């Protein structure tokens, strides 16, 4: 995976996420939309096999880089929680 900031202002950012697909982007978009600072979170992927997704985030004035970092941390926490529950389930 590689990230490239296409453009950024105080409250908006376009971020190209090279080598990823809908799986990661849907989870990231969902985590972003759960954040009260986020007004818009969406992504565009022209064609799944020949283009990389570009994430767009618009905030209420919060730094979009910090907001995306926070969303990534939420995703890590959710994955850790799932892993714990899954381990418990398979040990039964």
mmCIF file with all atom_site columns, C-alpha atoms in Angstrom:
data_model
loop_
_atom_site.group_PDB
_atom_site.id
_atom_site.type_symbol
_atom_site.label_atom_id
_atom_site.label_alt_id
_atom_site.label_comp_id
_atom_site.label_asym_id
_atom_site.label_entity_id
_atom_site.label_seq_id
_atom_site.pdbx_PDB_ins_code
_atom_site.Cartn_x
_atom_site.Cartn_y
_atom_site.Cartn_z
_atom_site.occupancy
_atom_site.B_iso_or_equiv
_atom_site.pdbx_formal_charge
_atom_site.auth_seq_id
_atom_site.auth_comp_id
_atom_site.auth_asym_id
_atom_site.auth_atom_id
_atom_site.pdbx_PDB_model_num
ATOM 1  C CA . UNK A 1 1  ? 0.000   0.000   0.000   1.00 0.00 ? 1  UNK A CA 1
ATOM 2  C CA . UNK A 1 2  ? 1.130   3.499   -0.782  1.00 0.00 ? 2  UNK A CA 1
ATOM 3  C CA . UNK A 1 3  ? -0.557  6.806   0.075   1.00 0.00 ? 3  UNK A CA 1
ATOM 4  C CA . UNK A 1 4  ? -0.393  10.011  -1.890  1.00 0.00 ? 4  UNK A CA 1
ATOM 5  C CA . UNK A 1 5  ? -2.037  13.259  -0.786  1.00 0.00 ? 5  UNK A CA 1
ATOM 6  C CA . UNK A 1 6  ? -3.514  14.691  -3.973  1.00 0.00 ? 6  UNK A CA 1
ATOM 7  C CA . UNK A 1 7  ? -4.585  17.955  -2.341  1.00 0.00 ? 7  UNK A CA 1
ATOM 8  C CA . UNK A 1 8  ? -5.269  19.245  1.147   1.00 0.00 ? 8  UNK A CA 1
ATOM 9  C CA . UNK A 1 9  ? -6.758  22.347  2.707   1.00 0.00 ? 9  UNK A CA 1
ATOM 10 C CA . UNK A 1 10 ? -7.534  23.118  6.347   1.00 0.00 ? 10 UNK A CA 1
ATOM 11 C CA . UNK A 1 11 ? -10.731 21.051  6.226   1.00 0.00 ? 11 UNK A CA 1
ATOM 12 C CA . UNK A 1 12 ? -10.566 18.883  3.077   1.00 0.00 ? 12 UNK A CA 1
ATOM 13 C CA . UNK A 1 13 ? -8.284  16.242  1.645   1.00 0.00 ? 13 UNK A CA 1
ATOM 14 C CA . UNK A 1 14 ? -8.082  13.970  -1.389  1.00 0.00 ? 14 UNK A CA 1
ATOM 15 C CA . UNK A 1 15 ? -5.952  10.933  -0.599  1.00 0.00 ? 15 UNK A CA 1
ATOM 16 C CA . UNK A 1 16 ? -4.998  8.319   -3.190  1.00 0.00 ? 16 UNK A CA 1
ATOM 17 C CA . UNK A 1 17 ? -4.644  4.881   -1.612  1.00 0.00 ? 17 UNK A CA 1
ATOM 18 C CA . UNK A 1 18 ? -2.558  2.884   -4.051  1.00 0.00 ? 18 UNK A CA 1
ATOM 19 C CA . UNK A 1 19 ? -2.978  -0.868  -4.140  1.00 0.00 ? 19 UNK A CA 1
ATOM 20 C CA . UNK A 1 20 ? -6.203  -1.057  -2.112  1.00 0.00 ? 20 UNK A CA 1
ATOM 21 C CA . UNK A 1 21 ? -9.800  -1.789  -3.027  1.00 0.00 ? 21 UNK A CA 1
ATOM 22 C CA . UNK A 1 22 ? -13.347 -1.503  -1.719  1.00 0.00 ? 22 UNK A CA 1
ATOM 23 C CA . UNK A 1 23 ? -12.675 -3.701  1.318   1.00 0.00 ? 23 UNK A CA 1
ATOM 24 C CA . UNK A 1 24 ? -10.388 -1.253  3.117   1.00 0.00 ? 24 UNK A CA 1
ATOM 25 C CA . UNK A 1 25 ? -12.035 1.872   1.712   1.00 0.00 ? 25 UNK A CA 1
ATOM 26 C CA . UNK A 1 26 ? -15.544 0.901   2.858   1.00 0.00 ? 26 UNK A CA 1
ATOM 27 C CA . UNK A 1 27 ? -14.311 0.229   6.384   1.00 0.00 ? 27 UNK A CA 1
ATOM 28 C CA . UNK A 1 28 ? -12.353 3.499   6.446   1.00 0.00 ? 28 UNK A CA 1
ATOM 29 C CA . UNK A 1 29 ? -15.275 5.480   5.065   1.00 0.00 ? 29 UNK A CA 1
ATOM 30 C CA . UNK A 1 30 ? -17.570 3.991   7.709   1.00 0.00 ? 30 UNK A CA 1
ATOM 31 C CA . UNK A 1 31 ? -15.154 4.862   10.525  1.00 0.00 ? 31 UNK A CA 1
ATOM 32 C CA . UNK A 1 32 ? -14.836 8.396   9.178   1.00 0.00 ? 32 UNK A CA 1
ATOM 33 C CA . UNK A 1 33 ? -18.597 8.888   8.931   1.00 0.00 ? 33 UNK A CA 1
ATOM 34 C CA . UNK A 1 34 ? -18.958 7.861   12.586  1.00 0.00 ? 34 UNK A CA 1
ATOM 35 C CA . UNK A 1 35 ? -16.725 10.809  13.559  1.00 0.00 ? 35 UNK A CA 1
ATOM 36 C CA . UNK A 1 36 ? -18.761 13.923  14.402  1.00 0.00 ? 36 UNK A CA 1
ATOM 37 C CA . UNK A 1 37 ? -16.025 16.140  12.921  1.00 0.00 ? 37 UNK A CA 1
ATOM 38 C CA . UNK A 1 38 ? -16.544 14.616  9.466   1.00 0.00 ? 38 UNK A CA 1
ATOM 39 C CA . UNK A 1 39 ? -19.073 16.224  7.149   1.00 0.00 ? 39 UNK A CA 1
ATOM 40 C CA . UNK A 1 40 ? -18.294 14.138  4.051   1.00 0.00 ? 40 UNK A CA 1
ATOM 41 C CA . UNK A 1 41 ? -16.336 10.929  3.588   1.00 0.00 ? 41 UNK A CA 1
ATOM 42 C CA . UNK A 1 42 ? -16.459 9.169   0.266   1.00 0.00 ? 42 UNK A CA 1
ATOM 43 C CA . UNK A 1 43 ? -14.170 7.598   -2.277  1.00 0.00 ? 43 UNK A CA 1
ATOM 44 C CA . UNK A 1 44 ? -14.050 7.147   -6.014  1.00 0.00 ? 44 UNK A CA 1
ATOM 45 C CA . UNK A 1 45 ? -12.576 4.267   -7.947  1.00 0.00 ? 45 UNK A CA 1
ATOM 46 C CA . UNK A 1 46 ? -12.930 4.594   -11.697 1.00 0.00 ? 46 UNK A CA 1
ATOM 47 C CA . UNK A 1 47 ? -12.319 0.901   -12.383 1.00 0.00 ? 47 UNK A CA 1
ATOM 48 C CA . UNK A 1 48 ? -11.394 -1.690  -9.799  1.00 0.00 ? 48 UNK A CA 1
ATOM 49 C CA . UNK A 1 49 ? -8.685  -3.371  -11.852 1.00 0.00 ? 49 UNK A CA 1
ATOM 50 C CA . UNK A 1 50 ? -6.994  -0.350  -13.417 1.00 0.00 ? 50 UNK A CA 1
ATOM 51 C CA . UNK A 1 51 ? -7.351  2.574   -11.004 1.00 0.00 ? 51 UNK A CA 1
ATOM 52 C CA . UNK A 1 52 ? -6.618  3.274   -7.364  1.00 0.00 ? 52 UNK A CA 1
ATOM 53 C CA . UNK A 1 53 ? -9.252  4.708   -5.043  1.00 0.00 ? 53 UNK A CA 1
ATOM 54 C CA . UNK A 1 54 ? -9.190  8.349   -4.051  1.00 0.00 ? 54 UNK A CA 1
ATOM 55 C CA . UNK A 1 55 ? -10.641 9.107   -0.628  1.00 0.00 ? 55 UNK A CA 1
ATOM 56 C CA . UNK A 1 56 ? -12.264 12.505  -0.074  1.00 0.00 ? 56 UNK A CA 1
ATOM 57 C CA . UNK A 1 57 ? -12.735 13.825  3.454   1.00 0.00 ? 57 UNK A CA 1
ATOM 58 C CA . UNK A 1 58 ? -14.341 17.121  4.457   1.00 0.00 ? 58 UNK A CA 1
ATOM 59 C CA . UNK A 1 59 ? -14.387 18.111  8.107   1.00 0.00 ? 59 UNK A CA 1
ATOM 60 C CA . UNK A 1 60 ? -15.981 20.804  10.223  1.00 0.00 ? 60 UNK A CA 1
ATOM 61 C CA . UNK A 1 61 ? -12.601 22.538  10.404  1.00 0.00 ? 61 UNK A CA 1
ATOM 62 C CA . UNK A 1 62 ? -10.600 19.739  11.998  1.00 0.00 ? 62 UNK A CA 1
ATOM 63 C CA . UNK A 1 63 ? -7.341  18.714  10.331  1.00 0.00 ? 63 UNK A CA 1
ATOM 64 C CA . UNK A 1 64 ? -8.325  15.951  7.864   1.00 0.00 ? 64 UNK A CA 1
ATOM 65 C CA . UNK A 1 65 ? -4.998  14.168  8.411   1.00 0.00 ? 65 UNK A CA 1
ATOM 66 C CA . UNK A 1 66 ? -5.705  13.859  12.144  1.00 0.00 ? 66 UNK A CA 1
ATOM 67 C CA . UNK A 1 67 ? -9.257  12.716  11.428  1.00 0.00 ? 67 UNK A CA 1
ATOM 68 C CA . UNK A 1 68 ? -8.046  9.950   9.083   1.00 0.00 ? 68 UNK A CA 1
ATOM 69 C CA . UNK A 1 69 ? -5.427  8.868   11.657  1.00 0.00 ? 69 UNK A CA 1
ATOM 70 C CA . UNK A 1 70 ? -8.152  8.664   14.312  1.00 0.00 ? 70 UNK A CA 1
ATOM 71 C CA . UNK A 1 71 ? -10.362 6.611   11.979  1.00 0.00 ? 71 UNK A CA 1
ATOM 72 C CA . UNK A 1 72 ? -7.473  4.211   11.315  1.00 0.00 ? 72 UNK A CA 1
ATOM 73 C CA . UNK A 1 73 ? -7.026  3.782   15.077  1.00 0.00 ? 73 UNK A CA 1
ATOM 74 C CA . UNK A 1 74 ? -10.738 3.002   15.426  1.00 0.00 ? 74 UNK A CA 1
ATOM 75 C CA . UNK A 1 75 ? -10.362 0.337   12.726  1.00 0.00 ? 75 UNK A CA 1
ATOM 76 C CA . UNK A 1 76 ? -7.394  -1.223  14.556  1.00 0.00 ? 76 UNK A CA 1
ATOM 77 C CA . UNK A 1 77 ? -9.402  -1.311  17.798  1.00 0.00 ? 77 UNK A CA 1
ATOM 78 C CA . UNK A 1 78 ? -12.348 -2.955  16.017  1.00 0.00 ? 78 UNK A CA 1
ATOM 79 C CA . UNK A 1 79 ? -10.074 -5.585  14.445  1.00 0.00 ? 79 UNK A CA 1
ATOM 80 C CA . UNK A 1 80 ? -8.406  -6.291  17.805  1.00 0.00 ? 80 UNK A CA 1
ATOM 81 C CA . UNK A 1 81 ? -11.833 -6.678  19.436  1.00 0.00 ? 81 UNK A CA 1
ATOM 82 C CA . UNK A 1 82 ? -12.965 -9.062  16.702  1.00 0.00 ? 82 UNK A CA 1
ATOM 83 C CA . UNK A 1 83 ? -9.784  -11.104 17.033  1.00 0.00 ? 83 UNK A CA 1
ATOM 84 C CA . UNK A 1 84 ? -10.307 -11.439 20.796  1.00 0.00 ? 84 UNK A CA 1
ATOM 85 C CA . UNK A 1 85 ? -13.910 -12.547 20.392  1.00 0.00 ? 85 UNK A CA 1
ATOM 86 C CA . UNK A 1 86 ? -12.966 -14.920 17.586  1.00 0.00 ? 86 UNK A CA 1
ATOM 87 C CA . UNK A 1 87 ? -10.190 -16.540 19.643  1.00 0.00 ? 87 UNK A CA 1
ATOM 88 C CA . UNK A 1 88 ? -12.642 -17.051 22.497  1.00 0.00 ? 88 UNK A CA 1
ATOM 89 C CA . UNK A 1 89 ? -15.193 -18.589 20.150  1.00 0.00 ? 89 UNK A CA 1
ATOM 90 C CA . UNK A 1 90 ? -12.780 -21.095 18.626  1.00 0.00 ? 90 UNK A CA 1
ATOM 91 C CA . UNK A 1 91 ? -11.371 -22.130 22.006  1.00 0.00 ? 91 UNK A CA 1
ATOM 92 C CA . UNK A 1 92 ? -14.785 -23.396 23.128  1.00 0.00 ? 92 UNK A CA 1
#
